[in-house]
Short mmCIF file of C-alpha atoms and ligand atoms in Angstrom, two decimals:
data_model
loop_
_atom_site.label_atom_id
_atom_site.label_comp_id
_atom_site.label_asym_id
_atom_site.label_seq_id
_atom_site.Cartn_x
_atom_site.Cartn_y
_atom_site.Cartn_z
CA UNK Z 165 71.81 -16.19 58.10
CA UNK Z 166 73.05 -15.15 54.73
CA UNK Z 167 76.59 -13.68 54.39
CA UNK Z 168 77.81 -11.00 51.93
CA UNK Z 169 78.90 -13.63 49.64
CA UNK Z 170 75.54 -15.88 49.35
CA UNK Z 171 76.85 -18.57 52.14
CA UNK Z 172 74.18 -19.93 54.43
CA UNK Z 173 76.12 -19.96 57.78
CA UNK Z 174 74.53 -23.44 59.63
CA UNK Z 175 77.61 -24.45 61.64
CA UNK Z 176 78.89 -23.03 64.58
CA UNK Z 177 82.12 -24.40 66.18
CA UNK Z 178 82.55 -23.38 69.87
CA UNK Z 179 85.98 -23.71 71.73
CA UNK Z 180 84.72 -24.23 75.33
CA UNK Z 181 88.46 -23.98 76.73
CA UNK Z 182 91.83 -23.09 75.94
CA UNK Z 183 93.23 -25.55 78.11
CA UNK Z 184 94.53 -28.99 77.43
CA UNK Z 185 95.88 -31.86 78.82
CA UNK Z 186 98.59 -32.43 75.54
CA UNK Z 187 100.90 -29.78 73.97
CA UNK Z 188 100.87 -31.00 69.97
CA UNK Z 189 104.02 -29.46 68.93
CA UNK Z 190 102.05 -28.20 65.81
CA UNK Z 191 99.31 -26.59 68.11
CA UNK Z 192 101.07 -25.40 71.04
CA UNK Z 193 104.11 -23.86 72.63
CA UNK Z 194 105.21 -26.39 75.59
CA UNK Z 195 104.94 -23.63 77.93
CA UNK Z 196 101.62 -21.99 77.55
CA UNK Z 197 99.91 -19.14 79.32
CA UNK Z 198 96.26 -19.96 79.59
CA UNK Z 199 93.21 -17.50 79.70
CA UNK Z 200 92.30 -16.05 83.49
CA UNK Z 201 88.97 -17.89 84.43
CA UNK Z 202 87.35 -14.34 84.66
CA UNK Z 203 87.72 -14.21 80.73
CA UNK Z 204 86.14 -17.61 80.11
CA UNK Z 205 82.41 -17.68 79.59
CA UNK Z 206 80.11 -19.95 82.04
CA UNK Z 207 78.56 -23.30 80.57
CA UNK Z 208 75.49 -21.18 81.07
CA UNK Z 209 76.66 -18.28 79.06
CA UNK Z 210 77.85 -20.66 76.38
CA UNK Z 211 74.72 -22.35 76.25
CA UNK Z 212 72.77 -19.05 75.73
CA UNK Z 213 75.15 -17.71 72.82
CA UNK Z 214 74.79 -21.38 71.10
CA UNK Z 215 70.87 -20.80 71.93
CA UNK Z 216 71.05 -17.49 70.15
CA UNK Z 217 72.64 -18.98 67.04
CA UNK Z 218 70.29 -21.88 66.78
CA UNK Z 219 67.61 -19.34 66.78
CA UNK Z 220 69.42 -17.79 63.76
CA UNK Z 221 69.47 -21.01 61.71
CA UNK Z 222 72.62 -22.87 62.97
CA UNK Z 223 71.95 -26.63 62.53
CA UNK Z 224 75.02 -28.01 63.72
CA UNK Z 225 77.37 -27.53 66.21
CA UNK Z 226 80.79 -28.92 67.01
CA UNK Z 227 82.55 -28.56 70.49
CA UNK Z 228 86.18 -28.09 70.42
CA UNK Z 229 89.13 -26.55 72.23
CA UNK Z 230 91.74 -26.99 73.86
CA UNK Z 231 90.56 -30.31 74.91
CA UNK Z 232 86.78 -29.90 75.18
CA UNK Z 233 86.48 -32.98 77.61
CA UNK Z 234 88.65 -31.26 80.08
CA UNK Z 235 86.34 -28.36 80.82
CA UNK Z 236 84.90 -29.16 84.30
CA UNK Z 237 81.32 -30.15 83.78
CA UNK Z 238 81.22 -29.67 80.16
CA UNK Z 239 78.82 -32.60 80.13
CA UNK Z 240 76.15 -30.56 81.52
CA UNK Z 241 76.56 -28.22 78.50
CA UNK Z 242 76.57 -31.22 76.17
CA UNK Z 243 73.49 -32.68 77.60
CA UNK Z 244 71.48 -29.30 77.73
CA UNK Z 245 72.86 -28.79 73.73
CA UNK Z 246 71.84 -32.41 73.29
CA UNK Z 247 68.27 -31.44 74.41
CA UNK Z 248 67.87 -29.09 71.54
CA UNK Z 249 68.39 -31.72 68.80
CA UNK Z 250 65.18 -31.85 66.99
CA UNK Z 251 63.16 -30.89 63.76
CA UNK Z 252 63.41 -27.11 63.15
CA UNK Z 253 66.49 -26.66 65.62
CA UNK Z 254 69.85 -28.12 65.66
CA UNK Z 255 70.41 -31.24 63.91
CA UNK Z 256 73.57 -32.14 65.00
CA UNK Z 257 75.87 -31.97 67.96
CA UNK Z 258 79.60 -33.45 67.74
CA UNK Z 259 82.99 -33.08 69.26
CA UNK Z 260 86.40 -32.93 68.37
CA UNK Z 261 88.67 -34.37 71.17
CA UNK Z 262 91.93 -35.77 71.80
CA UNK Z 263 90.40 -38.95 73.06
CA UNK Z 264 92.31 -39.01 76.57
CA UNK Z 265 88.77 -38.55 78.43
CA UNK Z 266 86.77 -40.56 76.20
CA UNK Z 267 86.84 -43.65 78.00
CA UNK Z 268 85.00 -41.84 80.98
CA UNK Z 269 82.71 -39.95 78.53
CA UNK Z 270 81.55 -42.07 75.65
CA UNK Z 271 78.14 -43.43 76.97
CA UNK Z 272 77.18 -40.10 78.42
CA UNK Z 273 78.09 -38.23 74.88
CA UNK Z 274 75.93 -41.13 73.19
CA UNK Z 275 73.12 -40.55 75.91
CA UNK Z 276 73.25 -36.83 75.03
CA UNK Z 277 72.62 -37.29 71.66
CA UNK Z 278 76.12 -37.14 70.07
CA UNK Z 279 76.59 -39.43 67.41
CA UNK Z 280 79.45 -38.66 65.71
CA UNK Z 281 83.37 -37.37 67.05
CA UNK Z 282 86.50 -36.27 65.47
CA UNK Z 283 89.33 -37.88 67.42
CA UNK Z 284 92.99 -36.26 66.73
CA UNK Z 285 95.46 -39.27 66.30
CA UNK Z 286 98.60 -38.33 64.45
CA UNK Z 287 100.64 -41.48 65.05
CA UNK Z 288 100.03 -45.22 65.83
CA UNK Z 289 103.80 -45.60 67.27
CA UNK Z 290 103.75 -44.90 71.14
CA UNK Z 291 107.33 -43.06 71.35
CA UNK Z 292 106.34 -40.91 68.09
CA UNK Z 293 103.09 -40.19 69.62
CA UNK Z 294 104.37 -39.10 72.95
CA UNK Z 295 106.84 -36.94 70.99
CA UNK Z 296 104.26 -35.11 69.00
CA UNK Z 297 101.98 -34.32 71.66
CA UNK Z 298 105.05 -33.83 74.26
CA UNK Z 299 103.86 -36.22 76.82
CA UNK Z 300 100.51 -37.97 75.65
CA UNK Z 301 100.09 -41.92 76.31
CA UNK Z 302 98.93 -43.23 73.61
CA UNK Z 303 97.22 -46.07 75.10
CA UNK Z 304 95.05 -43.81 76.89
CA UNK Z 305 93.72 -42.30 73.56
CA UNK Z 306 93.03 -45.52 72.21
CA UNK Z 307 91.38 -46.94 75.02
CA UNK Z 308 89.03 -43.86 74.60
CA UNK Z 309 88.43 -44.09 70.78
CA UNK Z 310 87.55 -47.86 71.48
CA UNK Z 311 85.19 -47.02 74.31
CA UNK Z 312 83.51 -44.36 71.94
CA UNK Z 313 83.13 -46.84 69.19
CA UNK Z 314 81.74 -49.61 71.81
CA UNK Z 315 78.99 -46.83 72.90
CA UNK Z 316 77.90 -46.60 69.34
CA UNK Z 317 79.73 -43.38 68.28
CA UNK Z 318 80.94 -42.92 64.71
CA UNK Z 319 84.48 -42.16 64.59
CA UNK Z 320 86.78 -39.84 62.31
CA UNK Z 321 90.29 -39.67 62.85
CA UNK Z 322 92.13 -36.39 62.14
CA UNK Z 323 95.74 -36.63 61.52
CA UNK Z 324 97.98 -33.56 60.84
CA UNK Z 325 100.56 -34.52 58.01
CA UNK Z 326 104.11 -33.58 58.97
CA UNK Z 327 107.07 -33.61 56.81
CA UNK Z 328 109.79 -36.16 58.36
CA UNK Z 329 107.59 -36.86 61.09
CA UNK Z 330 104.24 -39.31 60.24
CA UNK Z 331 104.61 -39.04 56.56
CA UNK Z 332 105.77 -42.81 56.62
CA UNK Z 333 102.64 -43.81 58.48
CA UNK Z 334 99.83 -42.85 56.36
CA UNK Z 335 99.44 -46.34 54.64
CA UNK Z 336 99.08 -47.69 58.25
CA UNK Z 337 96.76 -45.33 59.21
CA UNK Z 338 94.70 -46.02 56.63
CA UNK Z 339 94.65 -49.96 56.82
CA UNK Z 340 94.09 -49.45 60.84
CA UNK Z 341 91.13 -47.13 60.18
CA UNK Z 342 89.89 -49.48 57.66
CA UNK Z 343 90.20 -52.57 59.85
CA UNK Z 344 87.96 -50.53 62.82
CA UNK Z 345 85.76 -49.01 60.65
CA UNK Z 346 86.85 -45.24 61.21
CA UNK Z 347 86.94 -42.88 58.52
CA UNK Z 348 90.49 -40.52 58.31
CA UNK Z 349 91.26 -36.69 57.40
CA UNK Z 350 94.29 -35.87 56.79
CA UNK Z 351 95.42 -32.02 57.64
CA UNK Z 352 97.98 -29.70 56.50
CA UNK Z 353 99.70 -27.87 59.27
CA UNK Z 354 98.13 -24.13 59.34
CA UNK Z 355 100.34 -21.23 60.37
CA UNK Z 356 98.60 -20.34 63.61
CA UNK Z 357 100.39 -18.94 66.39
CA UNK Z 358 104.01 -19.28 67.79
CA UNK Z 359 104.75 -22.82 68.54
CA UNK Z 360 108.56 -22.20 69.25
CA UNK Z 361 109.84 -23.67 65.87
CA UNK Z 362 110.00 -22.72 62.19
CA UNK Z 363 106.83 -24.35 60.64
CA UNK Z 364 108.14 -24.34 57.21
CA UNK Z 365 110.20 -27.49 58.28
CA UNK Z 366 106.91 -29.26 59.26
CA UNK Z 367 104.86 -28.24 55.75
CA UNK Z 368 103.89 -31.03 53.79
CA UNK Z 369 101.49 -30.58 50.72
CA UNK Z 370 98.85 -33.17 50.56
CA UNK Z 371 98.71 -33.07 46.85
CA UNK Z 372 102.25 -34.97 47.24
CA UNK Z 373 100.76 -37.26 49.88
CA UNK Z 374 97.72 -38.07 47.59
CA UNK Z 375 100.11 -38.88 44.63
CA UNK Z 376 101.98 -41.25 46.63
CA UNK Z 377 98.97 -43.06 48.56
CA UNK Z 378 97.78 -43.62 44.86
CA UNK Z 379 100.50 -46.14 44.49
CA UNK Z 380 99.08 -48.23 46.82
CA UNK Z 381 95.33 -47.47 47.18
CA UNK Z 382 92.82 -47.26 44.94
CA UNK Z 383 91.06 -43.56 45.75
CA UNK Z 384 87.88 -42.78 44.23
CA UNK Z 385 86.17 -39.39 43.76
CA UNK Z 386 82.85 -38.91 45.66
CA UNK Z 387 80.66 -35.65 46.00
CA UNK Z 388 80.39 -36.14 50.00
CA UNK Z 389 81.11 -32.38 51.03
CA UNK Z 390 80.45 -30.67 54.77
CA UNK Z 391 80.80 -27.25 53.66
CA UNK Z 392 84.31 -27.54 55.07
CA UNK Z 393 87.70 -27.66 53.88
CA UNK Z 394 87.92 -31.06 53.56
CA UNK Z 395 87.74 -32.99 49.98
CA UNK Z 396 86.69 -36.42 50.62
CA UNK Z 397 87.76 -39.44 48.51
CA UNK Z 398 86.64 -43.19 49.13
CA UNK Z 399 89.56 -45.82 49.72
CA UNK Z 400 88.04 -48.72 47.72
CA UNK Z 401 89.92 -51.25 49.44
CA UNK Z 402 88.93 -50.34 52.90
CA UNK Z 403 85.42 -48.75 51.94
CA UNK Z 404 86.36 -45.72 54.13
CA UNK Z 405 86.41 -42.02 53.48
CA UNK Z 406 89.64 -40.44 53.24
CA UNK Z 407 89.40 -36.54 53.57
CA UNK Z 408 91.97 -33.95 52.87
CA UNK Z 409 92.26 -30.61 54.51
CA UNK Z 410 94.51 -28.41 52.37
CA UNK Z 411 93.93 -24.86 53.23
CA UNK Z 412 97.37 -24.05 51.44
CA UNK Z 413 97.12 -25.82 47.96
CA UNK Z 414 93.38 -25.55 48.06
CA UNK Z 415 91.12 -22.51 48.30
CA UNK Z 416 88.08 -24.09 50.31
CA UNK Z 417 86.37 -20.74 51.29
CA UNK Z 418 84.06 -20.74 48.49
CA UNK Z 419 81.33 -23.16 50.16
CA UNK Z 420 82.29 -22.15 53.72
CA UNK Z 421 79.11 -22.35 55.78
CA UNK Z 422 80.74 -21.79 59.50
CA UNK Z 423 81.57 -19.43 62.09
CA UNK Z 424 83.80 -19.95 65.20
CA UNK Z 425 82.97 -18.89 68.65
CA UNK Z 426 86.03 -18.85 71.43
CA UNK Z 427 85.55 -19.56 74.84
CA UNK Z 428 85.83 -16.13 75.66
CA UNK Z 429 82.79 -15.14 73.53
CA UNK Z 430 84.83 -13.90 70.69
CA UNK Z 431 83.39 -14.80 67.30
CA UNK Z 432 85.69 -15.27 64.56
CA UNK Z 433 84.05 -15.19 61.18
CA UNK Z 434 87.04 -17.03 59.35
CA UNK Z 435 89.83 -19.18 60.84
CA UNK Z 436 92.18 -17.11 58.85
CA UNK Z 437 91.56 -13.59 59.47
CA UNK Z 438 91.87 -11.40 62.59
CA UNK Z 439 88.46 -9.60 62.19
CA UNK Z 440 85.94 -10.69 65.12
CA UNK Z 441 83.14 -9.55 67.15
CA UNK Z 442 82.94 -9.42 71.33
CA UNK Z 443 80.08 -11.12 72.10
CA UNK Z 444 80.79 -11.71 75.84
CA UNK Z 445 80.75 -7.85 76.68
CA UNK Z 446 77.05 -7.93 75.36
CA UNK Z 447 76.31 -10.97 76.69
CA UNK Z 448 77.26 -9.51 80.58
CA UNK Z 449 75.48 -6.45 79.83
CA UNK Z 450 72.02 -6.37 81.55
CA UNK Z 451 71.10 -3.80 79.10
CA UNK Z 452 71.00 -6.27 76.48
CA UNK Z 453 68.18 -8.59 75.57
CA UNK Z 454 68.14 -11.85 73.16
CA UNK Z 455 67.22 -9.41 70.19
CA UNK Z 456 70.16 -7.22 71.02
CA UNK Z 457 72.54 -10.28 71.01
CA UNK Z 458 70.93 -11.84 67.91
CA UNK Z 459 71.56 -8.48 66.18
CA UNK Z 460 75.05 -8.31 67.24
CA UNK Z 461 75.56 -11.88 65.76
CA UNK Z 462 74.09 -10.97 62.62
CA UNK Z 463 75.90 -7.83 62.27
CA UNK Z 464 79.15 -9.91 62.60
CA UNK Z 465 77.86 -12.44 59.84
CA UNK Z 466 77.48 -9.25 57.66
CA UNK Z 467 81.29 -8.88 57.77
CA UNK Z 468 82.43 -12.50 57.01
CA UNK Z 469 85.26 -12.43 54.77
CA UNK Z 470 85.80 -14.05 51.29
CA UNK Z 471 88.51 -16.00 52.54
CA UNK Z 472 91.82 -16.51 54.09
CA UNK Z 473 95.39 -15.40 53.38
CA UNK Z 474 97.26 -18.63 54.91
CA UNK Z 475 100.96 -18.50 53.42
CA UNK Z 476 103.72 -20.87 54.77
CA UNK Z 477 107.00 -20.08 52.65
CA UNK Z 478 110.62 -18.78 53.85
CA UNK Z 479 109.38 -15.15 53.33
CA UNK Z 480 106.39 -15.76 55.79
CA UNK Z 481 108.07 -17.55 58.81
CA UNK Z 482 105.63 -15.50 61.13
CA UNK Z 483 101.94 -17.06 61.71
CA UNK Z 484 99.48 -15.66 59.31
CA UNK Z 485 97.11 -15.05 62.36
CA UNK Z 486 98.55 -15.07 65.85
CA UNK Z 487 96.35 -17.05 67.90
CA UNK Z 488 96.84 -20.55 68.30
CA UNK Z 489 94.57 -23.26 66.84
CA UNK Z 490 93.63 -23.95 70.50
CA UNK Z 491 91.86 -20.75 70.63
CA UNK Z 492 89.19 -21.16 68.06
CA UNK Z 493 89.68 -25.11 67.88
CA UNK Z 494 90.11 -25.62 64.43
N1 SAM B 71 91.88 -31.20 71.38
C1 SAM B 71 91.09 -31.59 70.49
C2 SAM B 71 91.74 -32.34 69.47
O1 SAM B 71 92.91 -32.40 69.36
O2 SAM B 71 91.09 -32.71 68.56
C3 SAM B 71 90.57 -30.12 69.59
C4 SAM B 71 91.19 -29.00 69.38
S1 SAM B 71 92.43 -28.88 68.27
C5 SAM B 71 92.75 -27.57 68.10
C6 SAM B 71 91.48 -29.13 66.52
C7 SAM B 71 92.26 -29.76 65.45
O3 SAM B 71 93.36 -28.80 65.18
C8 SAM B 71 92.89 -31.25 65.53
O4 SAM B 71 92.83 -32.23 64.58
C9 SAM B 71 94.65 -30.79 65.65
O5 SAM B 71 95.29 -31.86 64.99
C10 SAM B 71 94.42 -29.66 64.64
N2 SAM B 71 95.41 -28.54 64.71
C11 SAM B 71 96.02 -27.80 65.80
N3 SAM B 71 96.93 -27.18 65.45
C12 SAM B 71 96.81 -27.07 64.16
C13 SAM B 71 97.73 -26.40 62.93
N4 SAM B 71 98.79 -25.19 63.39
N5 SAM B 71 97.59 -26.74 61.88
C14 SAM B 71 96.70 -27.53 61.52
N6 SAM B 71 96.08 -28.33 62.29
C15 SAM B 71 95.97 -28.29 63.51
FE1 SF4 B 72 95.50 -30.13 72.60
FE2 SF4 B 72 94.08 -30.84 70.60
FE3 SF4 B 72 96.13 -28.68 70.43
FE4 SF4 B 72 97.08 -31.23 70.53
S1 SF4 B 72 95.66 -30.30 68.97
S2 SF4 B 72 97.72 -29.72 71.87
S3 SF4 B 72 95.30 -32.18 71.77
S4 SF4 B 72 94.10 -28.67 71.55
#
């Protein structure tokens, strides 16, 4: 699948649920209304859609959410998608998770063919972690992370950088990741969905963070790239990668290779735009066969926009897009 700007679409992110067992302050409001079950695709429907994308050339699938591992029976979907890994088909199946359920699922994930995970962890301080997630227990997340490591999964930690909240912790996070053999990615807050407070107070430009980190660490350029928004460096002292996701200060759209599917079967061609295609209606229409489904996906890809229009400043206090990150999964 090639979009109108010549970008090959080979990466699908699938939000398998909008629900989560945490309420991170930058992601969700405390009092969220989740979708009614009837609107959510069944695991079989999700698998059928993923199959259509694989047939069209998608090589990597990342399951996300909400929290993917809180969806009931999600391991059956993971096992079925894992079975499609092979030459000429799916090359990689990964997950982004908050880690709370990992202790239970780490070995099953490895057995299903998953080899890498992104785990979100914004602070190593228990009280701060609790405040950021509104009620999370850091021990549960850490236990999950180490269970995943023990099961043989490579781990990248994702931390959202927030002004006055965790900006004093990045040195510690880099050292901790180095010690345990994890990569780390710092993420700028993105203006997605109402969260019950003003985001301009949270926004911390990573260009500033990087300048500060250089006082302590030797950051070496690398040409490692994933077609995503992260720019990676290597921390010479730890030998681990450090990524910066900077949608606000850096435009990453030229090399974007991905589209996003929500748990209701809506396909978003860009994280930062509203245009979408409703694939659920087609999926549930007995008159639409596999060819019809593929045609609809191709028609959507033909509308993939050139880029996003994220802005966070005093004049734009409203979110750039109304949906929360938990809808499209980041
Ligand atoms: N629950 C899983 C987790 O937390 O990893 C997967 C879904 S979560 C929406 C995916 C990623 O998006 C997490 O790393 C989270 O920190 C990030 N995220 C959520 N809301 C964000 C926002 N407004 N700006 C930037 N990153 C955000
Ligand atoms: Fe849940 Fe992940 Fe959003 Fe936190 S970032 S509320 S863990 S979906």
